[in-house]
XYZ file of C-alpha atoms in Angstrom:
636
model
C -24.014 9.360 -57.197
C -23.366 7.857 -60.353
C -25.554 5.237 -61.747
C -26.049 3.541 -65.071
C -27.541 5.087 -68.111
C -28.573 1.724 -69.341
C -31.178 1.181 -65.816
C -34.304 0.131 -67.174
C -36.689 3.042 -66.816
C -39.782 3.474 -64.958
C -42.628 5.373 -64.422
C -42.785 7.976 -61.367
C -45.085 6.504 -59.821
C -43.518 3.043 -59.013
C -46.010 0.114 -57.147
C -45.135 -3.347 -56.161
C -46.083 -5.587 -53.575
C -44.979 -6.413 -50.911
C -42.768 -9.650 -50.313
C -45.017 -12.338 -48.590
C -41.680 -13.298 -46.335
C -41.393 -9.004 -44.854
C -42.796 -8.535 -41.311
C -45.065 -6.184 -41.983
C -47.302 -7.091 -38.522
C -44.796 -5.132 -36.707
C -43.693 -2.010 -38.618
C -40.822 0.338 -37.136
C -41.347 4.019 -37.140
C -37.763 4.921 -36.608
C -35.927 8.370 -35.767
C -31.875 9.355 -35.151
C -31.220 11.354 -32.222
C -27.768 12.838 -32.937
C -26.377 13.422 -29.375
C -24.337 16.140 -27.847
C -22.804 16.950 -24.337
C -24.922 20.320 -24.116
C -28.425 19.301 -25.007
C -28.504 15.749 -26.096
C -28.923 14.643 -22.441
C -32.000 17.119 -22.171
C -33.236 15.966 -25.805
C -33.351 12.239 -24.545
C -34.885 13.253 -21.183
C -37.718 14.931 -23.273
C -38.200 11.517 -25.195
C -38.180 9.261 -22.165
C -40.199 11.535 -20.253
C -42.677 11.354 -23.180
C -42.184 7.629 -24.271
C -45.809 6.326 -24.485
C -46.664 9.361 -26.327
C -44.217 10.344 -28.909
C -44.990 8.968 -33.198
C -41.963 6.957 -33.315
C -41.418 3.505 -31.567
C -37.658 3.107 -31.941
C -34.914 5.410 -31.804
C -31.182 5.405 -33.008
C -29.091 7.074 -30.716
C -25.955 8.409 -33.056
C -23.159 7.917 -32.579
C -20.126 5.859 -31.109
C -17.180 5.865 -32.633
C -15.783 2.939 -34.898
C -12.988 2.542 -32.141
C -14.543 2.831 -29.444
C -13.480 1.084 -25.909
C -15.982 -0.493 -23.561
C -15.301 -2.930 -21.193
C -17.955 -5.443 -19.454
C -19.525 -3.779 -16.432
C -17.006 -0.918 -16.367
C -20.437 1.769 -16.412
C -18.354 4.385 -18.161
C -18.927 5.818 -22.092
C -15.482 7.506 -21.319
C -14.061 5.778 -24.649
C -17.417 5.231 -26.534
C -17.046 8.898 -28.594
C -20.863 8.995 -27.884
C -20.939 12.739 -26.624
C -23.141 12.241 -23.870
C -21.842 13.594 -21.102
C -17.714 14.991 -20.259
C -16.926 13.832 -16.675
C -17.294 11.371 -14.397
C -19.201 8.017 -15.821
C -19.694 10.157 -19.134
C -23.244 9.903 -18.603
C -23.221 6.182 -18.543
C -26.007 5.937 -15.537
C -27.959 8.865 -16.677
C -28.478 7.447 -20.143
C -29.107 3.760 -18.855
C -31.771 5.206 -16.701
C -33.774 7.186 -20.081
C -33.009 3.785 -21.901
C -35.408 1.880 -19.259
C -38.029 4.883 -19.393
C -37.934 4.543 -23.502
C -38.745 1.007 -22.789
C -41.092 0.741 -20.650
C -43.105 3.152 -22.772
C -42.897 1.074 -26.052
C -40.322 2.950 -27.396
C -37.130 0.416 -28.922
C -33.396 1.928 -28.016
C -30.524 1.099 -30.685
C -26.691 2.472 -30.325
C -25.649 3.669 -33.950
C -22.357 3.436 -34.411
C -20.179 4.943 -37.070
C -22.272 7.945 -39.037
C -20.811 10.478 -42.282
C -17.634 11.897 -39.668
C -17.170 8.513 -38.015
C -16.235 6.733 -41.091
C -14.432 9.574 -43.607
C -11.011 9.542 -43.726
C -10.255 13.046 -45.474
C -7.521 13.020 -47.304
C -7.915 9.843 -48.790
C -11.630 10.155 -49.982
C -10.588 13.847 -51.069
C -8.142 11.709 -53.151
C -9.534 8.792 -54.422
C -13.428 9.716 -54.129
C -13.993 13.670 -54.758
C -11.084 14.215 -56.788
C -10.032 10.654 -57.912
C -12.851 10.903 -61.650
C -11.251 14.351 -63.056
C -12.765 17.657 -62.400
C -15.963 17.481 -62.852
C -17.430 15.226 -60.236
C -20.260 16.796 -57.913
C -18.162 17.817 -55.182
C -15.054 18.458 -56.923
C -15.928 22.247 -56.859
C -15.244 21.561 -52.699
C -11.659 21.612 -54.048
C -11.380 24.311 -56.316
C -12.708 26.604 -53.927
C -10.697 26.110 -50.788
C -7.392 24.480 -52.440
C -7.363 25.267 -56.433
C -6.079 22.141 -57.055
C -6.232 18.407 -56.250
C -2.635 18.967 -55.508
C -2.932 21.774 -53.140
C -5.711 19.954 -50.668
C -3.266 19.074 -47.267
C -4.133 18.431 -44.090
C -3.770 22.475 -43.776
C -6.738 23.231 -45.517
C -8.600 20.035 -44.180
C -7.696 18.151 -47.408
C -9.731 20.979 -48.837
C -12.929 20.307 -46.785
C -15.100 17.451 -48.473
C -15.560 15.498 -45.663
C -17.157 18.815 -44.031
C -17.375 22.548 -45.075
C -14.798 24.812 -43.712
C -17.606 26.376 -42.038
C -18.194 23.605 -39.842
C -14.380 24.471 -37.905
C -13.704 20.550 -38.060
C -9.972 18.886 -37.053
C -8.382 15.498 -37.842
C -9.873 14.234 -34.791
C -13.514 14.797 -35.631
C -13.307 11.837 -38.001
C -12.465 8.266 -37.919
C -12.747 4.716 -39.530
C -14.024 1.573 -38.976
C -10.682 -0.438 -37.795
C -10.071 -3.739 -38.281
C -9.036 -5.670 -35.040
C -6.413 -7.943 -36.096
C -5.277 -9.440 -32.535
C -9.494 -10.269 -31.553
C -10.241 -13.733 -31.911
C -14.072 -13.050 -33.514
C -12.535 -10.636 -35.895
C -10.102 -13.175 -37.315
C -13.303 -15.829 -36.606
C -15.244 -13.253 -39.142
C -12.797 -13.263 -41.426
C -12.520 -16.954 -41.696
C -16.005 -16.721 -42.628
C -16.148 -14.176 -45.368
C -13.265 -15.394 -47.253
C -15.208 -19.038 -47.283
C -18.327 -17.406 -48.937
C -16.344 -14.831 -50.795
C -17.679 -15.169 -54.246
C -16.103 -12.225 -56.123
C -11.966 -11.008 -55.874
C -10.143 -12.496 -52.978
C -10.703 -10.892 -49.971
C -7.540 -8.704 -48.845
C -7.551 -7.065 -45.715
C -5.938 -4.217 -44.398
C -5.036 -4.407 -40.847
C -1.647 -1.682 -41.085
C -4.245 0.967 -41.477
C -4.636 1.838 -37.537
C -6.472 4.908 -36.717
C -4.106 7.533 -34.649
C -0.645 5.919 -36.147
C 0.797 7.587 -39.514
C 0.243 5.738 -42.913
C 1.950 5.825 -45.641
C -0.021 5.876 -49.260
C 1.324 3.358 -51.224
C -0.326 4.639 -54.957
C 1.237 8.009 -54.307
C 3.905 7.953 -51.279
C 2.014 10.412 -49.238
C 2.481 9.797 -45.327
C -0.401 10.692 -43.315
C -2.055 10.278 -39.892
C -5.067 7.783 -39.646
C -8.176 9.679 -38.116
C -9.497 8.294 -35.243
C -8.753 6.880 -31.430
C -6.232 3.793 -31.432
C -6.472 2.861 -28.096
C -8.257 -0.100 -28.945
C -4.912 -1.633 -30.454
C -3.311 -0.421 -27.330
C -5.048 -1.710 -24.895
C -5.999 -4.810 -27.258
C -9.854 -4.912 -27.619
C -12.280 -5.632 -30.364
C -14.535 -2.519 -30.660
C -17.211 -3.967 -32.247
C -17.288 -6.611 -29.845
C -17.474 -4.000 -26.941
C -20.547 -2.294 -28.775
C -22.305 -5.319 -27.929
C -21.134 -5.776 -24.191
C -22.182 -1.915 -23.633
C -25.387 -2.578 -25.666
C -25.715 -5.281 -22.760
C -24.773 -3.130 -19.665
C -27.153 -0.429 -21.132
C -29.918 -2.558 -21.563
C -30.435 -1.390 -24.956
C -32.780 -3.043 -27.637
C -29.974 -3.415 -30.306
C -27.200 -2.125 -32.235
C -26.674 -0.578 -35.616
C -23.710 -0.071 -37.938
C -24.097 2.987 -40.347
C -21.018 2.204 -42.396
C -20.145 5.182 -44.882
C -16.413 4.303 -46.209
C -16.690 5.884 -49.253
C -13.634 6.378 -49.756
C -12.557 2.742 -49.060
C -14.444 1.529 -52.311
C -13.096 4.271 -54.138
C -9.332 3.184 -53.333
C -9.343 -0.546 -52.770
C -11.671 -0.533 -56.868
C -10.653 -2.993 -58.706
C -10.671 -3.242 -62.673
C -9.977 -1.397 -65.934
C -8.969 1.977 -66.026
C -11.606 3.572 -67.421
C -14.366 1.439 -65.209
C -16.703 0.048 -63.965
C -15.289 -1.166 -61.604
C -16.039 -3.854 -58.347
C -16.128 -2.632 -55.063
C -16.083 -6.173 -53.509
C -13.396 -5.242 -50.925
C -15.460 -2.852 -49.572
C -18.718 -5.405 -49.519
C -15.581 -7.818 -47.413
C -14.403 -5.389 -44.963
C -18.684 -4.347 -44.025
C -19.486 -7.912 -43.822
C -16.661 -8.666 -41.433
C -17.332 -5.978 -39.505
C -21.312 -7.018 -39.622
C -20.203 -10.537 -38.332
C -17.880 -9.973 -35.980
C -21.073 -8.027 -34.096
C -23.152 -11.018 -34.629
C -20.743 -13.584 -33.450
C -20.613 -10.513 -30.128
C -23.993 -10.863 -29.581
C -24.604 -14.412 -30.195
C -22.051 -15.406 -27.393
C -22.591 -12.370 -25.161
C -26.263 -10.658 -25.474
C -28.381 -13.337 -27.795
C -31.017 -11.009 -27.108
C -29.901 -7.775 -28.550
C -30.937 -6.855 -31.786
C -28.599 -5.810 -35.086
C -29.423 -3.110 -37.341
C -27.631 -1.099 -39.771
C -27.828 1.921 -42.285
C -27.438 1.265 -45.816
C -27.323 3.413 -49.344
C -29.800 3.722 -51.856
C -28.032 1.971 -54.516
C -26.659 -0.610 -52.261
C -29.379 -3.337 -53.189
C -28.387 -2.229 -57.312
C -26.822 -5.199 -59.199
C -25.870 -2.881 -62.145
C -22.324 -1.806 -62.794
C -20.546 0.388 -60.601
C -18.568 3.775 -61.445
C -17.064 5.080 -58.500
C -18.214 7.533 -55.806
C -20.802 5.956 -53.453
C -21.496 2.527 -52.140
C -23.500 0.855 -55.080
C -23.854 -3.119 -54.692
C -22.661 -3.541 -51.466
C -25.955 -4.951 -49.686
C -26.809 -6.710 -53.000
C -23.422 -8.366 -53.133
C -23.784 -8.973 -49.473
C -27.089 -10.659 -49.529
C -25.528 -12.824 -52.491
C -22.106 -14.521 -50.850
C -23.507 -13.923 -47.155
C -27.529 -14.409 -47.365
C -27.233 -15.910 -43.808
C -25.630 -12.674 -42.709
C -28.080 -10.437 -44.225
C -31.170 -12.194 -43.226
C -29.988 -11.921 -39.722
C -29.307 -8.068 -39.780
C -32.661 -7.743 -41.459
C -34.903 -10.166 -39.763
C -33.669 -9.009 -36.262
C -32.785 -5.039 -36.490
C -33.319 -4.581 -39.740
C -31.729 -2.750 -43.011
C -32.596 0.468 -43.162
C -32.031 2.359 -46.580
C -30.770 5.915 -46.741
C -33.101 7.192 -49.440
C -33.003 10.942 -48.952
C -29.506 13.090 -49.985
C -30.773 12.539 -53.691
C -30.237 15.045 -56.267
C -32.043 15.249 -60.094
C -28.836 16.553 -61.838
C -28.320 14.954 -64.839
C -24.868 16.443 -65.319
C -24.028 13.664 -63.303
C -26.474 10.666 -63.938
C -28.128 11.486 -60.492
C -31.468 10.010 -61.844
C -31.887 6.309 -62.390
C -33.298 7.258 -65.388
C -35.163 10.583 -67.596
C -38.764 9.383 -66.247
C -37.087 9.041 -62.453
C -36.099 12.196 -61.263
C -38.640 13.320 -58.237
C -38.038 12.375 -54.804
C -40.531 10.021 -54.898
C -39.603 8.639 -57.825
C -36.263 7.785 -57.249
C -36.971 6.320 -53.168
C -39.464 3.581 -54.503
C -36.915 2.797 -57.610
C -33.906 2.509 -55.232
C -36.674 0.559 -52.445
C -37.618 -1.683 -55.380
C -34.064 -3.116 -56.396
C -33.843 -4.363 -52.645
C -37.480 -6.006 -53.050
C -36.609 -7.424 -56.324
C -34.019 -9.207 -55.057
C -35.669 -10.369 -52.114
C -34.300 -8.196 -49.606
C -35.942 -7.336 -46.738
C -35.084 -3.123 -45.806
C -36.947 -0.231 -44.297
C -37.452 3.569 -46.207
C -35.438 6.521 -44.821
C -36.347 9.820 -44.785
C -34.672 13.049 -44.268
C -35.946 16.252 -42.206
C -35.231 19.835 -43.567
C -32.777 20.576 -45.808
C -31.029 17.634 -47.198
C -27.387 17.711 -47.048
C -26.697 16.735 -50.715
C -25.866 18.105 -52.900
C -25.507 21.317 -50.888
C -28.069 24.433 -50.993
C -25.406 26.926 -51.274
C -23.709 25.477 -54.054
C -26.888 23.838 -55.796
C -29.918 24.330 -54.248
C -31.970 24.187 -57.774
C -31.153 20.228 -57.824
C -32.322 19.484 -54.197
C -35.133 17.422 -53.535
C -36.761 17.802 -50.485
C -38.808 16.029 -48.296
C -42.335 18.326 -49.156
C -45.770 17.216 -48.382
C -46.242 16.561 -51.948
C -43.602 13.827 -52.105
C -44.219 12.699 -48.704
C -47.197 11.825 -49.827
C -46.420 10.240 -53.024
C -43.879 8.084 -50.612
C -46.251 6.544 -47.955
C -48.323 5.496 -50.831
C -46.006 3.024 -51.836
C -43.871 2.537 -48.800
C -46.349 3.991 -45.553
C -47.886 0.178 -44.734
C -44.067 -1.537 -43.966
C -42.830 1.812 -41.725
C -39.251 3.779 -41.683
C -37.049 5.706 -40.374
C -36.005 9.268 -40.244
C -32.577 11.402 -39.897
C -33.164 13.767 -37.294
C -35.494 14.026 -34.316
C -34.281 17.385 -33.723
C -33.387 18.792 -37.198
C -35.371 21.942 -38.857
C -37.234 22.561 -41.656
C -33.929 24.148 -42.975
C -33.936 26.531 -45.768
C -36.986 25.831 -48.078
C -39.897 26.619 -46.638
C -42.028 23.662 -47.793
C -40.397 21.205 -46.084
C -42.447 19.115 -43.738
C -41.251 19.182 -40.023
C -40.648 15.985 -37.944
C -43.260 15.939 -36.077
C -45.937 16.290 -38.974
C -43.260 13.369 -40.869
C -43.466 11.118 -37.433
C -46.816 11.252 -37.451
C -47.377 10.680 -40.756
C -45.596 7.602 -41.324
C -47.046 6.208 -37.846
C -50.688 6.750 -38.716
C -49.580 4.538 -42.178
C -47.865 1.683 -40.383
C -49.582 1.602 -37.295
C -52.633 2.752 -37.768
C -54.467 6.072 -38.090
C -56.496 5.074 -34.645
C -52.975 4.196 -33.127
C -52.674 6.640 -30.056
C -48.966 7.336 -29.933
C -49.537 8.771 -33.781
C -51.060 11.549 -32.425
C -48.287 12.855 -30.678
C -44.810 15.111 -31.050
C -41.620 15.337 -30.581
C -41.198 17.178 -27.022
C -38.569 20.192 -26.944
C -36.067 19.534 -23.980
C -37.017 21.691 -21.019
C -40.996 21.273 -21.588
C -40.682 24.090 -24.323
C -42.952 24.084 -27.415
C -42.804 21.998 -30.141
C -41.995 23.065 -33.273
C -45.255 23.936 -35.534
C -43.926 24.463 -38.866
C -46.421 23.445 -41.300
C -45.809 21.667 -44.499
C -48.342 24.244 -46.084
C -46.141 27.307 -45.691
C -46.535 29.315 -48.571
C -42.877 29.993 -50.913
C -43.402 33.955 -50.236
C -41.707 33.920 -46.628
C -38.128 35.383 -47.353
C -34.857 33.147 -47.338
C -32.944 36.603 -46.705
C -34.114 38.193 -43.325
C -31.871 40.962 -42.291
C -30.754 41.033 -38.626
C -32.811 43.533 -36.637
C -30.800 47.068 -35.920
C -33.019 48.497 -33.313
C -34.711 46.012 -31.056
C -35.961 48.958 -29.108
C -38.250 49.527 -31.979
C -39.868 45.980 -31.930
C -43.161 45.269 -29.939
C -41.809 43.847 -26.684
C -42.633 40.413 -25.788
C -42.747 38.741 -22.949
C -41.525 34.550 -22.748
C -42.151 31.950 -20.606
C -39.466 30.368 -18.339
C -38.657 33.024 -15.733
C -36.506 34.997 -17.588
C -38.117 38.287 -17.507
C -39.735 40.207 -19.981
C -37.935 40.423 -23.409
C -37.602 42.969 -25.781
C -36.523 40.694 -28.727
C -38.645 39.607 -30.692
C -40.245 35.893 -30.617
C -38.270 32.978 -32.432
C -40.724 31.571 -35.209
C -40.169 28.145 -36.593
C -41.291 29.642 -39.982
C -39.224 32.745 -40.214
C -35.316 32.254 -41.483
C -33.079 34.123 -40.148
C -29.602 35.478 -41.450
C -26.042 35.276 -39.092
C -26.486 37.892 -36.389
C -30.296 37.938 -36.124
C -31.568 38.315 -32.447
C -34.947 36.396 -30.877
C -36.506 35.476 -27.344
C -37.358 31.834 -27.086
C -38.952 30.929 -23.264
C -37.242 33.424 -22.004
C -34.031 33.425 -22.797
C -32.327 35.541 -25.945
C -30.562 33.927 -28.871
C -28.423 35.206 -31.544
C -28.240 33.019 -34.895
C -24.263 32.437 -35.840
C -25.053 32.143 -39.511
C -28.733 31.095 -41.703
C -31.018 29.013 -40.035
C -34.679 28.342 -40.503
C -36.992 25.810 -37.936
C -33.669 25.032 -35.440
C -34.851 25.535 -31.975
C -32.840 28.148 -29.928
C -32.589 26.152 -27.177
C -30.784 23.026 -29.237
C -27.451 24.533 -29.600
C -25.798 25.640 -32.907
C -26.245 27.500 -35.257
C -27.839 29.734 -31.880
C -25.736 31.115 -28.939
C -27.792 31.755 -26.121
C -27.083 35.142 -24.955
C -28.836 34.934 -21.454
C -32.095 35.344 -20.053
C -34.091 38.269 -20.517
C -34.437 40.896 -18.585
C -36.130 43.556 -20.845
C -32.450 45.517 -21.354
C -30.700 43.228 -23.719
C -28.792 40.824 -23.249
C -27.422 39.759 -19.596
C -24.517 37.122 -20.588
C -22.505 36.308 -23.718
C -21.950 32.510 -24.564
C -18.731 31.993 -26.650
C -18.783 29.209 -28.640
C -16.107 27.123 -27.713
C -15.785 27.559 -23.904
C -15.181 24.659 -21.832
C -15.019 26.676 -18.344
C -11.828 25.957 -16.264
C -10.370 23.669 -18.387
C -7.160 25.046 -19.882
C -6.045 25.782 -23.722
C -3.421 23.875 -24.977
C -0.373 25.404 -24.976
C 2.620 24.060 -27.112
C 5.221 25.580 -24.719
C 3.831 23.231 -21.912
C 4.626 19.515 -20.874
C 1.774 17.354 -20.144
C 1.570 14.151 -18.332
C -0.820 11.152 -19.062
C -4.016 12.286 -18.120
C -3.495 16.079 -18.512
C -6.838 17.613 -20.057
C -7.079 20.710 -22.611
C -9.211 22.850 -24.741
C -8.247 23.073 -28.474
C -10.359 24.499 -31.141
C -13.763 24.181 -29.310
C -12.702 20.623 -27.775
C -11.398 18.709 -24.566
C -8.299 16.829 -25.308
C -6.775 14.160 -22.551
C -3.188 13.180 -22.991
C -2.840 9.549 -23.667
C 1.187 9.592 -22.237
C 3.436 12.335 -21.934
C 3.505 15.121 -24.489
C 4.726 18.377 -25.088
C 4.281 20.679 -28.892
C 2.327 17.608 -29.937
C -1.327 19.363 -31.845
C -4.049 17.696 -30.324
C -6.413 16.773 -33.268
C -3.337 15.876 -35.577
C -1.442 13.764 -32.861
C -2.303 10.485 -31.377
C -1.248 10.774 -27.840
C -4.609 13.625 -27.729
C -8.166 11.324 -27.463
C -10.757 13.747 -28.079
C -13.274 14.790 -25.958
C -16.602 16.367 -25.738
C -17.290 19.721 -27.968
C -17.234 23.053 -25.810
C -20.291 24.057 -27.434
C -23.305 22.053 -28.488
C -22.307 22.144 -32.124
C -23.735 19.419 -34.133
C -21.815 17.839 -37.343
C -23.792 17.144 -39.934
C -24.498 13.846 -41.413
C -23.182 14.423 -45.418
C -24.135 11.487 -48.053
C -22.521 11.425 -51.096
């Protein structure tokens, strides 16, 4: 991100105190749990099973999509995009029932909706954010390498992957925006109401932008389809009203927005050519969407709770040049203090503070004395105390996603024990959050893992003596936690070869019924390269590309090739596979209803179709993945 050269500096180790106004009597120690048909359900088990036990006393379950369908007492997540479960009530009963387990052992439930894929619209912020500052932008290198040319990225070549590597096999339908429901009453009520406090350039809305119906670019003349599910428009309902009615029927604690348009500030900027610019359409179109959920849950579930996500240089004040979400929370707690109190007093505002980078190429340090991890968290926590807003500290697990460790791993920062540290010093008393319950250490081996980060920040908030601080994060099935320590010494390699000749490897034996193994052991501290073979409770993995601290038994990057049985593997999982259901074929008619597999996906045919691509068409509404690959959560 870029920010201003003229920031006032300040020292690395940054202290303030506390506004007298936070509620700091009742801290949040916070965690994502990014769900998936194959092991989320297990994952969530493990936590509700666990619930008085675990270091964290909230947890964001991520995520529904922006257009999402729910309606009252229907008991289905059919249309929520939450990847929870692929047939009959989509896991609707089995995940109220964990919700009232998480609850009744302390443990606060929020529905997260939106998230990096669930709010990036790929060609245009390929356009207009990547490649809309010239050529040497952070990510712009994205497009040289899979396109050439800002000319060359098409839908083809994934608008030349920035929303996600190429690696990551994405489609058109993996993404989606935040819509804006023109025919609901409490969206048009919301938008009565920011356009009375709007304080900056007049609000202008953009209601012709419907997600699975083709757009045409107006700067350029480019016609492209709108990611995402339109059956909301269809079928006429308000998703972010029906977050809060299934919020209701779930019996969840609350609701959060992550809202990560990028690419909506980046086109709808306004002011001279050469910048800065405002991004107050962008601070509308959030706030609208932020209202219309409060109006939802004042009228339908008074008691639910609203939360959201929210950048690090959101609570800035300083001028804006393009490329992330600067000023939006400021400029929302300015024209809509009302609003903002409510999200923060209630679920609260939690800021994104990891995805950081000290590369100076591209102002990515508030300032020269503001550079370490530490550094630049308190700095970006301080603007929102400064100006009297109330927001929680994020943290991320592993490897961060930004800027990206195979492109520029030398300008990473880390969450280490060192900065940890350094961190809870300043921020530990008020609490946090963390992105992901079930992510790695990743690739550098100093990184602290989430159970040793849980418990860390729950001994600060809550109290060293507190007992659920003393606990972990359970692996689904009863398996081990991970033990990764943050004290791991930098000799352990970052380039283990596959093994050749298991039969030459000390054999093993698992637990879990499998048999005895001749693989050897997984070990959270070992990385592995793409083809490496291990034994985890008794079962045998292969890794599909690099991976250090990812549990075998949570999915991707790991194919589980069977149990063991002491002569290799026994079964072969292809990634992709979603048993009987058929692959699409463009020679065949389907009716409304019809189901398919295409590119590691279930498709269901909205109406009649035939030679229609699901994943670039709108009569396809994506399904559940085949496999239990997760999509990472980028920040730019």
């Amino acid at each position: 991100m870029r920010l201003s050269t003229a920031l006032i500096s300040v020292a690395s180790a940054i202290v303030f105190a506390v506004s007298s106004s936070e509620a700091v009597n009742n801290p949040v120690v916070a965690g994502y749990l990014l769900l998936n048909p194959t092991n989320g359900p297990a994952k969530l088990k493990a936590l509700a099973d666990n619930a008085a036990n675990i270091p964290i006393n909230r947890i964001f379950l991520a995520f529904a999509r922006p257009g999402m369908v729910y309606v009252p007492n229907s008991n289905t997540l059919e249309r929520v995009g939450l990847a929870y479960g692929t047939s009959g009530d989509y896991g609707f009963a089995d995940l109220k029932a964990q919700v009232a387990k998480l609850k009744a052992g302390g443990v606060e439930v929020f529905l997260s909706m939106g998230g990096w894929n669930y709010g990036c619209f790929p060609y245009l912020y390929t356009y207009y954010s990547v490649g809309g500052y010239g050529t040497t932008t952070p990510n712009y290198y994205k497009i040289q390498e899979n396109g050439g040319s800002l000319a060359a990225c098409t839908e083809a070549n994934m608008w030349c992957y920035t929303c996600e590597p190429q690696s990551e096999g994405t489609v058109l339908a993996d993404f989606d925006i935040f819509p804006e429901p023109t025919n609901s009453s409490v969206w048009q009520a919301a938008l009565t109401y920011i356009k009375a406090g709007a304080k900056g350039d007049a609000p202008v809305f953009h209601p012709e932008m419907v997600p699975g119906t083709q757009w045409k670019d107006p700067k350029n003349q480019q016609t492209n389809l709108v990611p995402g599910d339109g059956y909301y428009a269809k079928v006429n309902r308000d998703p972010y009203q029906d977050l809060v009615y299934l919020g209701k029927d779930l019996g969840l604690t609350g609701v959060d927005i992550d809202y990560e348009e990028m690419w909506h500030a980046d086109y709808y900027k306004n002011g001279p050519a050469a910048g800065p610019w405002t991004n107050h359409q962008t601070t509308y179109k959030y706030a609208a969407i932020m209202q219309d959920v409060r109006l939802s849950i004042q009228a339908i579930a008074p008691n639910l709770l609203l939360a959201t996500a929210a950048s690090a240089a959101g609570g800035l004040s300083t001028n804006w040049w393009g490329g992330n979400l600067k000023n939006i929370w400021y400029n929302l707690n300015q024209w809509y203090p009302d609003l903002y109190s409510f999200v923060a007093t209630t679920g609260g505002v939690n800021v994104m503070t990891y995805d950081l980078s000290n590369n100076q190429q591209f102002y990515e340090c508030p300032d020269a004395n503001t550079c370490s991890l530490s550094a630049q968290v308190n700095y970006y926590m301080k603007s929102y105390a400064d100006n009297n807003m109330l927001a929680h500290v994020g943290y991320e697990i592993g490897t961060p996603a930004y800027p990206d460790y195979n492109h520029d791993a030398s300008h990473q920062l880390p969450l280490i024990q060192s900065e940890l540290t350094s961190i809870l010093a300043v921020q530990g008393a008020k609490g946090g959050f963390f992105w992901e319950l079930y992510k790695g250490i990743g690739k550098q081996p100093n990184n602290v893992e989430v159970s040793s980060v849980a418990q860390q920040i729950c001994k600060a908030a809550l109290g060293a003596s507190t007992p659920r601080c003393a606990g972990s994060i359970p692996q689904p099935g009863g398996g081990p936690s991970p033990t990764a320590s943050s004290t791991v010494t930098a000799t352990v390699s970052t380039t283990v070869a596959p093994t050749t000749s298991p039969t030459t490897l000390p054999t093993t034996t698992t637990p879990g019924g499998g048999g005895q193994c001749t693989l050897p052991a997984w070990s959270a501290s070992t990385s592995y390269s793409g083809g490496a073979k291990v034994s985890y409770n008794g079962r045998q993995y292969t890794a599909q590309w690099w991976t250090q601290g990812n549990v075998p038994s949570s999915g991707s990057p790991w194919v589980d090739d069977g149990a063991c049985s002491g002569t290799g593997p026994t079964q072969t999982a292809t990634p992709g596979s979603c048993g009987s259901t058929a692959a699409w074929a463009s020679a065949t008619a389907y009716s409304g209803g019809a189901k398919v597999t295409y590119g590691g996906f279930t498709y269901t045919a909205q109406w009649w179709t035939q030679g229609d691509t699901p994943g670039s068409a709108a009569v396809w509404s994506k399904g559940a993945a085949c496999s239990g690959t997760l999509r990472r959560r980028l920040y730019f």
